[in-house]
Amino acid sequence: LRRRSTVIKVLDALAERYGIPKPRHRSDPLDSLVATILSQNTSDVNSHRAFSDLKEAYPDWDGVLAATDDRIADAIKRGGLANQKSARIRSILGAIKADRGELSLKWLTGLPPDQAHQYLLSFPGVGNKTAGCVLLFAMGMPAFPVDTHIFRVTKRLGWLPEKADADKAHNLLSGLIPSNRYYEAHLNLIAQGRALCRPRNPACDQCPAINWCGFENPKRKSV
Ligand code: SF4
């Protein structure tokens, strides 16, 4: 497995190619949690459509909590897995209301990141990736969510053992990547996975990280 100094060299090389992403405008943490649940197992386009359809049908979260699962499923159907996601969203809203008396997660910003992360993990259907996205994007907290691109790219780079699962990847990568570079690393590793380190036929001959990569690509012989 790679040392942190190697990881930093790769992050620097990716930053040179893809740039240093500017922090996004922060969003409401509960909006972000629901939006991230809607993004599970679907494309960005479909999940954005489902979120805006839901907001149009129910402008506030109390309205969603008071609605039936069927009606919510109907509102979010463009995002796929509507029945599963509607039940999940209502169950999370119910848990927050029971715990806090109001439908808001803004109070989480006052907790240490680890505690905020653990609180989010207590909800059904919320794993390290979903919790990490809410912390990183909505709350600007240090978290390193691992999506399918990051999982593939970091395995090829040799940052993870071959048999690592998603939870192990989350723990190992969170320790390996400097926390002040989580945001940049998350976005640039995804950019790398989309542009060059694709699932099939990765373009190793154009890759800025090739000098530090352990992936055996037959095409690399000509590099
Ligand atoms: S050298 Fe190839 S396998 Fe390694 S990170 Fe680059 S594109 Fe991916």
Coordinates of C-alpha atoms and ligand atoms in Angstrom, one line a residue:
L1 CA 0.0 0.0 0.0
R2 CA 1.1 3.5 -0.7
R3 CA 2.7 6.0 1.7
R4 CA 1.2 9.3 2.3
S5 CA 4.1 11.1 0.5
T6 CA 3.2 9.1 -2.7
V7 CA -0.5 10.0 -2.2
I8 CA 0.4 13.7 -2.0
K9 CA 2.4 13.4 -5.3
V10 CA -0.6 11.9 -7.0
L11 CA -2.9 14.5 -5.6
D12 CA -0.5 17.2 -6.9
A13 CA -0.4 15.6 -10.3
L14 CA -4.2 15.4 -10.5
A15 CA -4.5 19.0 -9.3
E16 CA -2.2 20.1 -12.1
R17 CA -4.4 18.3 -14.7
Y18 CA -7.9 19.0 -13.2
G19 CA -7.3 22.1 -11.2
I20 CA -8.1 22.9 -7.5
P21 CA -11.9 22.8 -7.3
K22 CA -13.5 25.9 -5.7
P23 CA -15.6 25.0 -2.6
R24 CA -19.3 24.9 -3.6
H25 CA -21.9 27.1 -2.0
R26 CA -23.0 25.2 1.1
S27 CA -26.6 23.8 1.1
D28 CA -29.0 23.0 3.9
P29 CA -27.8 19.7 5.6
L30 CA -31.3 18.1 5.5
D31 CA -31.8 19.1 1.9
S32 CA -28.4 17.6 1.2
L33 CA -29.2 14.4 3.0
V34 CA -32.4 13.8 1.1
A35 CA -30.7 14.8 -2.2
T36 CA -27.9 12.3 -1.5
I37 CA -30.4 9.5 -0.8
L38 CA -32.2 10.4 -4.1
S39 CA -28.8 10.1 -5.9
Q40 CA -28.2 6.5 -4.8
N41 CA -28.1 4.1 -7.7
T42 CA -29.0 6.7 -10.3
S43 CA -27.5 9.4 -12.5
D44 CA -26.9 13.0 -11.3
V45 CA -29.4 14.2 -13.9
N46 CA -32.2 11.9 -12.7
S47 CA -31.5 12.6 -9.0
H48 CA -31.6 16.4 -9.5
R49 CA -34.9 16.0 -11.3
A50 CA -36.3 13.9 -8.5
F51 CA -35.2 16.4 -5.9
S52 CA -36.7 19.3 -7.7
D53 CA -40.0 17.4 -8.3
L54 CA -40.1 16.6 -4.6
K55 CA -39.5 20.2 -3.6
E56 CA -42.2 21.4 -6.0
A57 CA -44.7 18.9 -4.7
Y58 CA -43.8 19.5 -1.0
P59 CA -42.0 22.8 -0.4
D60 CA -41.2 21.9 3.3
W61 CA -40.2 18.7 4.9
D62 CA -43.1 18.6 7.3
G63 CA -45.3 18.2 4.2
V64 CA -43.2 15.2 3.1
L65 CA -43.5 13.6 6.6
A66 CA -47.3 14.0 6.6
A67 CA -47.7 12.5 3.1
T68 CA -48.0 8.8 2.3
D69 CA -45.1 6.7 1.0
D70 CA -47.0 6.3 -2.3
R71 CA -47.4 10.0 -2.8
I72 CA -43.7 10.6 -2.1
A73 CA -42.8 7.7 -4.4
D74 CA -44.9 9.3 -7.1
A75 CA -43.1 12.7 -6.7
I76 CA -39.6 11.2 -6.9
K77 CA -40.3 8.6 -9.6
R78 CA -37.9 10.1 -12.1
G79 CA -35.0 9.2 -9.7
G80 CA -35.6 5.4 -9.7
L81 CA -36.1 3.0 -6.8
A82 CA -38.9 5.4 -5.8
N83 CA -40.7 3.0 -3.3
Q84 CA -37.5 2.2 -1.4
K85 CA -36.3 5.8 -1.3
S86 CA -39.7 7.3 -0.3
A87 CA -39.9 4.9 2.7
R88 CA -36.3 5.7 3.6
I89 CA -36.8 9.5 3.4
R90 CA -40.0 9.4 5.5
S91 CA -38.4 7.2 8.1
I92 CA -35.4 9.5 8.4
L93 CA -37.7 12.5 8.7
G94 CA -39.7 10.7 11.3
A95 CA -36.6 9.9 13.3
I96 CA -35.3 13.5 13.2
K97 CA -38.7 14.9 14.2
A98 CA -38.9 12.4 17.1
D99 CA -35.3 13.2 18.2
R100 CA -35.2 17.0 17.7
G101 CA -38.8 18.1 17.5
E102 CA -38.2 19.9 14.2
L103 CA -37.1 18.9 10.8
S104 CA -33.6 20.4 10.6
L105 CA -30.0 19.2 10.7
K106 CA -28.4 22.6 11.0
W107 CA -27.5 21.8 14.6
L108 CA -25.1 19.2 13.4
T109 CA -22.7 21.9 12.4
G110 CA -21.9 22.5 16.1
L111 CA -20.7 18.9 16.6
P112 CA -17.3 17.5 16.0
P113 CA -17.2 15.9 12.6
D114 CA -16.9 12.4 13.9
Q115 CA -20.1 12.8 16.1
A116 CA -22.0 14.4 13.2
H117 CA -20.9 11.5 11.0
Q118 CA -22.1 8.9 13.6
Y119 CA -25.4 10.7 14.0
L120 CA -26.1 10.5 10.2
L121 CA -25.0 6.8 10.2
S122 CA -27.8 6.0 12.6
F123 CA -30.4 6.6 9.9
P124 CA -31.6 3.7 7.7
G125 CA -30.0 3.6 4.3
V126 CA -27.3 6.1 5.3
G127 CA -23.7 4.7 5.0
N128 CA -20.3 6.3 5.0
K129 CA -20.7 7.6 1.5
T130 CA -24.0 9.4 2.0
A131 CA -23.0 10.7 5.5
G132 CA -19.7 11.9 4.0
C133 CA -21.3 13.8 1.2
V134 CA -23.6 15.7 3.6
L135 CA -20.6 16.6 5.8
L136 CA -18.3 17.6 3.0
F137 CA -20.7 19.4 0.7
A138 CA -23.4 20.8 2.9
M139 CA -21.5 21.5 6.0
G140 CA -17.9 22.0 4.9
M141 CA -16.6 19.4 7.4
P142 CA -13.7 17.2 6.8
A143 CA -15.1 13.9 5.4
F144 CA -14.0 11.7 2.5
P145 CA -17.0 10.0 0.8
V146 CA -15.9 7.1 -1.5
D147 CA -18.0 6.7 -4.7
T148 CA -17.6 4.0 -7.4
H149 CA -15.0 6.1 -9.4
I150 CA -12.8 6.8 -6.3
F151 CA -13.1 3.1 -5.3
R152 CA -11.8 1.9 -8.7
V153 CA -9.1 4.6 -9.2
T154 CA -7.6 4.2 -5.7
K155 CA -7.6 0.4 -6.0
R156 CA -5.7 0.7 -9.2
L157 CA -3.3 3.2 -7.7
G158 CA -2.5 0.7 -5.0
W159 CA -4.0 2.8 -2.2
L160 CA -6.3 0.0 -1.1
P161 CA -5.9 -3.8 -0.8
E162 CA -7.6 -5.7 -3.6
K163 CA -10.2 -7.1 -1.2
A164 CA -11.1 -3.9 0.5
D165 CA -14.9 -3.2 0.6
A166 CA -16.5 0.2 0.7
D167 CA -16.3 0.7 4.5
K168 CA -12.7 -0.4 4.6
A169 CA -12.0 2.0 1.7
H170 CA -13.6 4.8 3.6
N171 CA -11.5 4.2 6.7
L172 CA -8.2 3.7 4.9
L173 CA -8.6 6.6 2.5
S174 CA -9.7 8.9 5.2
G175 CA -6.4 8.1 7.0
L176 CA -4.2 8.3 3.9
I177 CA -5.4 11.5 2.3
P178 CA -4.6 14.7 4.3
S179 CA -7.9 16.0 5.7
N180 CA -7.3 19.5 4.3
R181 CA -7.3 18.0 0.8
Y182 CA -10.4 15.8 1.1
Y183 CA -12.6 18.1 -1.0
E184 CA -10.1 18.5 -3.8
A185 CA -9.1 14.8 -3.7
H186 CA -12.8 13.7 -3.8
L187 CA -13.6 15.8 -6.9
N188 CA -10.3 15.2 -8.7
L189 CA -10.3 11.4 -8.2
I190 CA -13.9 11.4 -9.6
A191 CA -12.7 13.6 -12.6
Q192 CA -9.8 11.1 -13.1
G193 CA -12.2 8.1 -13.0
R194 CA -14.5 9.7 -15.6
A195 CA -11.8 11.2 -17.9
L196 CA -8.9 8.6 -17.9
C197 CA -9.2 5.8 -15.4
R198 CA -12.4 4.5 -16.8
P199 CA -13.8 1.1 -15.8
R200 CA -12.7 -0.4 -19.2
N201 CA -9.7 0.6 -21.2
P202 CA -8.1 3.2 -18.8
A203 CA -6.1 5.8 -20.8
C204 CA -2.8 5.1 -18.8
D205 CA -0.7 6.6 -21.6
Q206 CA -2.3 10.0 -20.9
C207 CA -2.4 9.7 -17.1
P208 CA -0.6 12.2 -14.8
A209 CA -0.4 9.6 -12.1
I210 CA 1.2 6.8 -14.1
N211 CA 4.6 7.0 -12.3
W212 CA 2.9 6.1 -9.0
C213 CA 0.3 3.6 -10.2
G214 CA 0.4 -0.1 -9.6
F215 CA -2.2 -1.1 -12.2
E216 CA -1.1 -3.6 -14.7
N217 CA -2.5 -2.3 -18.0
P218 CA -1.1 -4.1 -21.0
K219 CA -1.2 -0.8 -22.9
R220 CA 1.3 0.7 -20.5
K221 CA 4.1 -1.4 -22.1
S222 CA 4.3 1.2 -24.9
V223 CA 4.4 4.2 -22.5
Ligands
SF4_1 S1 -2.1 4.8 -14.8 FE1 -4.0 3.9 -15.6 S2 -4.8 2.7 -14.0 FE2 -3.3 4.0 -13.1 S3 -4.5 5.8 -12.4 FE3 -3.8 6.3 -14.4 S4 -5.4 5.7 -15.8 FE4 -5.8 4.7 -13.8

